[in-house]
């Protein structure tokens, strides 16, 4: 297996020396194969070998890869990374231009257009459409975003009239940025997962509760406990929507090595199994679906009573 890992790395390095973008694309494909072939025991060895290769420093010249790998806010997948993925106010393009680096630009053309960032952008647009539809029917619709980050989905809808959207996040900097961007349109609440599990929402009820990226980092027990807590806050006729990356992304090898971005992947069956173990599961009608590319799984639960 070590010989195969070395062979894959050497092949990607050889390509990247002449064409960094082609090298990044090649590495995405071969590292996915390595991930599956190496298995749980061998994959850490593959990551260690990558860190010692010239590819690590080369790929991290890309602002998107570097931000993810360096984790400037201390945890993976933060709102700053999502802003780059969204290219919020041209943040990704500006970062590449500021680098003044043809290698960074070539690698970024691969990473930014990869299926996983595309799925993150679809996820944002999808929940924005869900909110817009509800606000059009009833401007006083109450909404809660769990692990909201900067809540950039708000930029995709008309926000002239609606109740302030509750934002819950453990990152005070993210909440401050959301408040700076959207003012009275949002109501930030600084809460971590432990607080949510202690029913910190108390008697609040919402017509829509959604969480787009959090479940990618929760083990089954934490996911079940959080769903159990959020169920209590869904109003009758309301809906709870959560998203979770599906196994196995095209770029999983690149994500876990170059980007140091490791997720917990789930199928529709996995999410349904967790849901069915919650105390109020029978009070909801349930559906699961995926984005058009099949990269992210969604669980949507409508409360009947």
Short mmCIF file of C-alpha atoms in Angstrom, two decimals:
data_model
loop_
_atom_site.label_atom_id
_atom_site.label_comp_id
_atom_site.label_asym_id
_atom_site.label_seq_id
_atom_site.Cartn_x
_atom_site.Cartn_y
_atom_site.Cartn_z
CA UNK A 1 0.00 0.00 0.00
CA UNK A 2 2.84 2.43 0.81
CA UNK A 3 4.22 1.81 -2.67
CA UNK A 4 0.84 2.66 -4.21
CA UNK A 5 0.60 5.84 -2.15
CA UNK A 6 4.08 6.86 -3.29
CA UNK A 7 3.23 6.08 -6.91
CA UNK A 8 0.11 8.25 -6.78
CA UNK A 9 1.98 11.15 -5.21
CA UNK A 10 4.87 10.97 -7.68
CA UNK A 11 2.46 10.92 -10.62
CA UNK A 12 0.59 13.99 -9.36
CA UNK A 13 3.85 15.81 -8.63
CA UNK A 14 5.14 15.13 -12.13
CA UNK A 15 1.97 16.53 -13.70
CA UNK A 16 1.82 19.52 -11.33
CA UNK A 17 5.36 20.65 -12.19
CA UNK A 18 4.21 21.44 -15.74
CA UNK A 19 0.54 22.20 -15.09
CA UNK A 20 -0.50 22.82 -11.45
CA UNK A 21 -4.19 22.73 -12.29
CA UNK A 22 -3.89 19.40 -14.07
CA UNK A 23 -1.83 18.13 -11.15
CA UNK A 24 -4.54 19.14 -8.68
CA UNK A 25 -7.20 17.47 -10.80
CA UNK A 26 -5.14 14.31 -11.11
CA UNK A 27 -4.50 14.26 -7.38
CA UNK A 28 -8.24 14.63 -6.67
CA UNK A 29 -8.90 11.46 -8.64
CA UNK A 30 -6.01 9.30 -7.46
CA UNK A 31 -6.31 10.38 -3.81
CA UNK A 32 -9.96 9.29 -3.84
CA UNK A 33 -8.82 5.89 -5.03
CA UNK A 34 -6.11 5.84 -2.37
CA UNK A 35 -8.69 6.72 0.29
CA UNK A 36 -10.76 3.66 -0.54
CA UNK A 37 -7.86 1.29 -1.11
CA UNK A 38 -5.94 2.32 2.02
CA UNK A 39 -8.93 2.01 4.34
CA UNK A 40 -9.18 3.32 7.88
CA UNK A 41 -5.77 2.00 8.91
CA UNK A 42 -3.78 3.04 5.85
CA UNK A 43 -5.31 6.43 5.05
CA UNK A 44 -3.43 8.33 7.83
CA UNK A 45 -0.19 7.09 6.24
CA UNK A 46 -1.31 8.53 2.92
CA UNK A 47 -2.04 11.91 4.54
CA UNK A 48 1.37 11.88 6.24
CA UNK A 49 3.07 11.13 2.91
CA UNK A 50 1.17 13.99 1.27
CA UNK A 51 2.30 16.42 3.98
CA UNK A 52 5.92 15.56 3.20
CA UNK A 53 5.48 15.97 -0.55
CA UNK A 54 5.90 19.12 -2.63
CA UNK A 55 2.17 18.99 -3.39
CA UNK A 56 1.25 20.19 0.11
CA UNK A 57 2.90 23.59 -0.27
CA UNK A 58 1.95 23.85 -3.95
CA UNK A 59 -1.77 23.21 -3.48
CA UNK A 60 -1.95 25.48 -0.43
CA UNK A 61 -0.94 28.44 -2.53
CA UNK A 62 -4.61 28.33 -3.54
CA UNK A 63 -6.46 30.66 -1.08
CA UNK A 64 -9.38 28.24 -0.76
CA UNK A 65 -7.18 25.28 0.10
CA UNK A 66 -4.96 27.35 2.40
CA UNK A 67 -7.87 28.79 4.39
CA UNK A 68 -9.33 25.35 4.95
CA UNK A 69 -5.99 23.82 5.94
CA UNK A 70 -4.95 26.65 8.29
CA UNK A 71 -8.33 27.00 10.04
CA UNK A 72 -7.88 30.65 11.06
CA UNK A 73 -10.92 30.49 13.34
CA UNK A 74 -9.77 27.31 15.01
CA UNK A 75 -12.22 24.81 13.48
CA UNK A 76 -12.91 23.34 10.02
CA UNK A 77 -15.45 24.60 7.53
CA UNK A 78 -15.86 28.06 9.05
CA UNK A 79 -17.89 30.93 7.62
CA UNK A 80 -14.81 32.54 6.10
CA UNK A 81 -14.21 29.41 4.03
CA UNK A 82 -17.85 29.45 2.92
CA UNK A 83 -17.49 33.09 1.86
CA UNK A 84 -14.65 32.01 -0.44
CA UNK A 85 -16.77 29.15 -1.78
CA UNK A 86 -19.64 31.58 -2.41
CA UNK A 87 -17.18 34.15 -3.77
CA UNK A 88 -19.01 36.60 -1.51
CA UNK A 89 -18.28 40.17 -2.69
CA UNK A 90 -15.70 38.59 -5.03
CA UNK A 91 -13.70 37.33 -2.05
CA UNK A 92 -12.34 34.26 -3.83
CA UNK A 93 -11.48 36.10 -7.02
CA UNK A 94 -9.85 38.92 -5.06
CA UNK A 95 -7.80 36.50 -2.96
CA UNK A 96 -6.50 34.79 -6.09
CA UNK A 97 -5.69 38.10 -7.75
CA UNK A 98 -3.97 39.38 -4.61
CA UNK A 99 -1.79 36.28 -4.56
CA UNK A 100 -0.48 37.29 -7.98
CA UNK A 101 0.42 33.68 -8.48
CA UNK A 102 -0.31 31.64 -11.58
CA UNK A 103 -0.03 28.42 -9.57
CA UNK A 104 -2.62 29.64 -7.05
CA UNK A 105 -4.95 30.62 -9.90
CA UNK A 106 -4.57 27.28 -11.66
CA UNK A 107 -5.23 25.23 -8.53
CA UNK A 108 -8.12 27.47 -7.49
CA UNK A 109 -9.78 26.96 -10.87
CA UNK A 110 -9.94 23.27 -9.95
CA UNK A 111 -10.91 23.55 -6.27
CA UNK A 112 -13.52 26.30 -6.58
CA UNK A 113 -15.25 24.48 -9.43
CA UNK A 114 -15.09 21.03 -7.82
CA UNK A 115 -18.37 19.20 -7.14
CA UNK A 116 -18.26 19.82 -3.38
CA UNK A 117 -18.08 23.65 -3.46
CA UNK A 118 -20.71 23.56 -6.20
CA UNK A 119 -22.94 21.54 -3.85
CA UNK A 120 -22.36 24.08 -1.08
CA UNK A 121 -23.49 26.87 -3.41
CA UNK A 122 -26.56 24.83 -4.45
CA UNK A 123 -27.31 24.23 -0.76
CA UNK A 124 -27.29 27.97 -0.09
CA UNK A 125 -29.57 28.72 -3.06
CA UNK A 126 -31.92 25.90 -2.11
CA UNK A 127 -32.56 27.11 1.43
CA UNK A 128 -32.90 30.69 0.15
CA UNK A 129 -35.66 29.49 -2.19
CA UNK A 130 -37.36 27.68 0.70
CA UNK A 131 -37.33 30.84 2.81
CA UNK A 132 -38.47 33.07 -0.06
CA UNK A 133 -41.43 30.80 -0.74
CA UNK A 134 -42.53 30.91 2.89
CA UNK A 135 -42.07 34.66 3.22
CA UNK A 136 -44.12 35.21 0.06
CA UNK A 137 -46.97 33.22 1.58
CA UNK A 138 -46.65 34.69 5.06
CA UNK A 139 -44.28 37.57 5.87
CA UNK A 140 -44.44 36.78 9.60
CA UNK A 141 -42.92 33.31 9.06
CA UNK A 142 -40.48 32.60 11.88
CA UNK A 143 -37.09 31.14 10.90
CA UNK A 144 -34.16 29.71 12.86
CA UNK A 145 -30.76 29.01 11.30
CA UNK A 146 -28.64 26.61 13.40
CA UNK A 147 -24.87 26.99 12.95
CA UNK A 148 -25.74 29.97 10.79
CA UNK A 149 -22.26 31.29 10.04
CA UNK A 150 -22.59 34.55 8.11
CA UNK A 151 -26.00 33.43 6.78
CA UNK A 152 -25.19 34.49 3.22
CA UNK A 153 -28.38 32.83 1.94
CA UNK A 154 -30.11 36.04 3.00
CA UNK A 155 -28.47 37.83 0.09
CA UNK A 156 -30.37 35.69 -2.39
CA UNK A 157 -33.87 36.70 -1.29
CA UNK A 158 -35.94 39.86 -0.94
CA UNK A 159 -35.89 40.79 2.73
CA UNK A 160 -38.14 43.85 2.77
CA UNK A 161 -40.68 42.46 5.22
CA UNK A 162 -40.27 39.58 7.63
CA UNK A 163 -39.66 38.78 11.24
CA UNK A 164 -35.98 38.85 12.28
CA UNK A 165 -34.33 35.53 11.48
CA UNK A 166 -32.85 33.85 14.53
CA UNK A 167 -29.20 32.97 14.05
CA UNK A 168 -27.56 30.46 16.39
CA UNK A 169 -23.82 29.88 16.21
CA UNK A 170 -20.90 29.08 18.51
CA UNK A 171 -18.68 31.61 16.71
CA UNK A 172 -19.20 35.15 17.97
CA UNK A 173 -17.20 36.56 15.03
CA UNK A 174 -19.59 34.92 12.59
CA UNK A 175 -22.60 36.33 14.38
CA UNK A 176 -21.02 39.79 14.49
CA UNK A 177 -20.40 39.67 10.74
CA UNK A 178 -23.98 38.56 10.10
CA UNK A 179 -25.29 41.41 12.25
CA UNK A 180 -23.00 43.90 10.50
CA UNK A 181 -24.21 42.68 7.11
CA UNK A 182 -27.94 42.33 7.79
CA UNK A 183 -28.73 44.53 10.79
CA UNK A 184 -32.27 44.21 12.14
CA UNK A 185 -33.07 41.46 9.65
CA UNK A 186 -31.34 38.99 11.98
CA UNK A 187 -31.34 38.24 15.69
CA UNK A 188 -28.03 36.60 16.68
CA UNK A 189 -27.78 34.14 19.59
CA UNK A 190 -24.42 32.91 20.76
CA UNK A 191 -25.00 29.27 21.67
CA UNK A 192 -22.91 26.13 21.32
CA UNK A 193 -24.17 22.60 20.75
CA UNK A 194 -24.20 21.82 24.47
CA UNK A 195 -26.50 24.79 25.05
CA UNK A 196 -28.85 23.65 22.30
CA UNK A 197 -28.98 20.19 23.80
CA UNK A 198 -30.02 21.73 27.11
CA UNK A 199 -33.13 23.19 25.42
CA UNK A 200 -31.80 26.74 25.45
CA UNK A 201 -34.46 27.72 22.91
CA UNK A 202 -37.00 27.17 25.69
CA UNK A 203 -40.55 27.87 24.50
CA UNK A 204 -39.64 29.37 21.12
CA UNK A 205 -41.44 27.92 18.10
CA UNK A 206 -40.40 28.36 14.47
CA UNK A 207 -42.08 27.74 11.13
CA UNK A 208 -38.74 26.81 9.58
CA UNK A 209 -35.60 25.52 11.26
CA UNK A 210 -32.61 24.62 9.13
CA UNK A 211 -29.01 23.58 9.60
CA UNK A 212 -26.89 23.37 6.48
CA UNK A 213 -23.41 22.31 7.56
CA UNK A 214 -23.43 21.29 11.20
CA UNK A 215 -24.42 17.64 10.85
CA UNK A 216 -21.30 16.98 8.77
CA UNK A 217 -19.35 17.23 12.05
CA UNK A 218 -21.68 15.45 14.50
CA UNK A 219 -21.46 11.77 15.40
CA UNK A 220 -24.69 9.78 15.42
CA UNK A 221 -25.39 10.32 19.10
CA UNK A 222 -24.91 14.09 18.94
CA UNK A 223 -26.97 14.26 15.73
CA UNK A 224 -29.82 12.35 17.37
CA UNK A 225 -29.75 14.53 20.49
CA UNK A 226 -29.72 17.73 18.47
CA UNK A 227 -32.60 16.59 16.27
CA UNK A 228 -34.51 15.64 19.43
CA UNK A 229 -33.96 19.13 20.82
CA UNK A 230 -34.85 20.96 17.59
CA UNK A 231 -38.03 18.93 17.12
CA UNK A 232 -39.52 20.64 20.16
CA UNK A 233 -39.04 24.05 18.56
CA UNK A 234 -40.83 23.33 15.28
CA UNK A 235 -44.29 24.87 15.18
CA UNK A 236 -47.26 22.79 14.06
CA UNK A 237 -47.18 22.86 10.26
CA UNK A 238 -43.54 23.93 10.36
CA UNK A 239 -40.52 22.23 8.86
CA UNK A 240 -37.05 21.16 9.97
CA UNK A 241 -34.41 20.80 7.22
CA UNK A 242 -30.88 19.49 7.74
CA UNK A 243 -28.17 18.78 5.19
CA UNK A 244 -25.36 16.23 5.30
CA UNK A 245 -22.70 15.37 2.73
CA UNK A 246 -23.23 11.95 1.18
CA UNK A 247 -20.59 9.25 0.85
CA UNK A 248 -18.16 9.52 -0.92
CA UNK A 249 -17.35 12.92 -2.46
CA UNK A 250 -15.28 13.04 -5.63
CA UNK A 251 -12.69 15.20 -3.85
CA UNK A 252 -12.63 13.35 -0.53
CA UNK A 253 -8.91 12.61 -0.82
CA UNK A 254 -8.04 16.22 -1.61
CA UNK A 255 -10.36 17.55 1.08
CA UNK A 256 -8.96 15.38 3.86
CA UNK A 257 -5.31 15.81 2.90
CA UNK A 258 -4.68 19.14 1.17
CA UNK A 259 -7.56 20.98 2.88
CA UNK A 260 -7.48 19.08 6.20
CA UNK A 261 -11.26 19.09 5.94
CA UNK A 262 -12.80 15.88 7.26
CA UNK A 263 -16.54 15.35 7.38
CA UNK A 264 -18.95 12.70 8.61
CA UNK A 265 -20.83 11.35 5.59
CA UNK A 266 -24.36 9.93 5.65
CA UNK A 267 -26.84 8.38 3.27
CA UNK A 268 -30.60 8.90 3.30
CA UNK A 269 -30.91 5.67 5.26
CA UNK A 270 -28.40 6.90 7.85
CA UNK A 271 -30.36 10.11 8.44
CA UNK A 272 -33.68 8.29 8.60
CA UNK A 273 -32.27 5.82 11.11
CA UNK A 274 -31.09 8.65 13.36
CA UNK A 275 -34.41 10.45 12.98
CA UNK A 276 -36.48 7.38 13.86
CA UNK A 277 -34.63 7.13 17.19
CA UNK A 278 -35.84 10.59 18.29
CA UNK A 279 -38.78 10.92 20.71
CA UNK A 280 -41.07 13.01 18.49
CA UNK A 281 -40.36 11.29 15.19
CA UNK A 282 -43.98 10.15 14.80
CA UNK A 283 -45.22 13.74 14.99
CA UNK A 284 -43.59 14.54 11.65
CA UNK A 285 -43.86 13.45 8.05
CA UNK A 286 -40.42 12.82 6.62
CA UNK A 287 -38.76 13.01 3.23
CA UNK A 288 -35.17 12.79 2.06
CA UNK A 289 -33.63 13.96 -1.19
CA UNK A 290 -30.35 15.04 -2.76
CA UNK A 291 -29.09 17.96 -4.79
CA UNK A 292 -29.01 17.44 -8.57
CA UNK A 293 -25.43 16.10 -8.45
CA UNK A 294 -26.19 13.76 -5.55
CA UNK A 295 -23.45 15.26 -3.37
CA UNK A 296 -25.51 16.34 -0.34
CA UNK A 297 -28.41 14.54 1.34
CA UNK A 298 -31.31 16.54 2.80
CA UNK A 299 -33.74 15.47 5.49
CA UNK A 300 -36.96 17.51 5.65
CA UNK A 301 -39.46 16.87 8.44
CA UNK A 302 -42.88 18.56 8.53
CA UNK A 303 -44.62 18.69 11.91
CA UNK A 304 -48.18 17.43 11.82
CA UNK A 305 -49.04 17.94 15.50
#
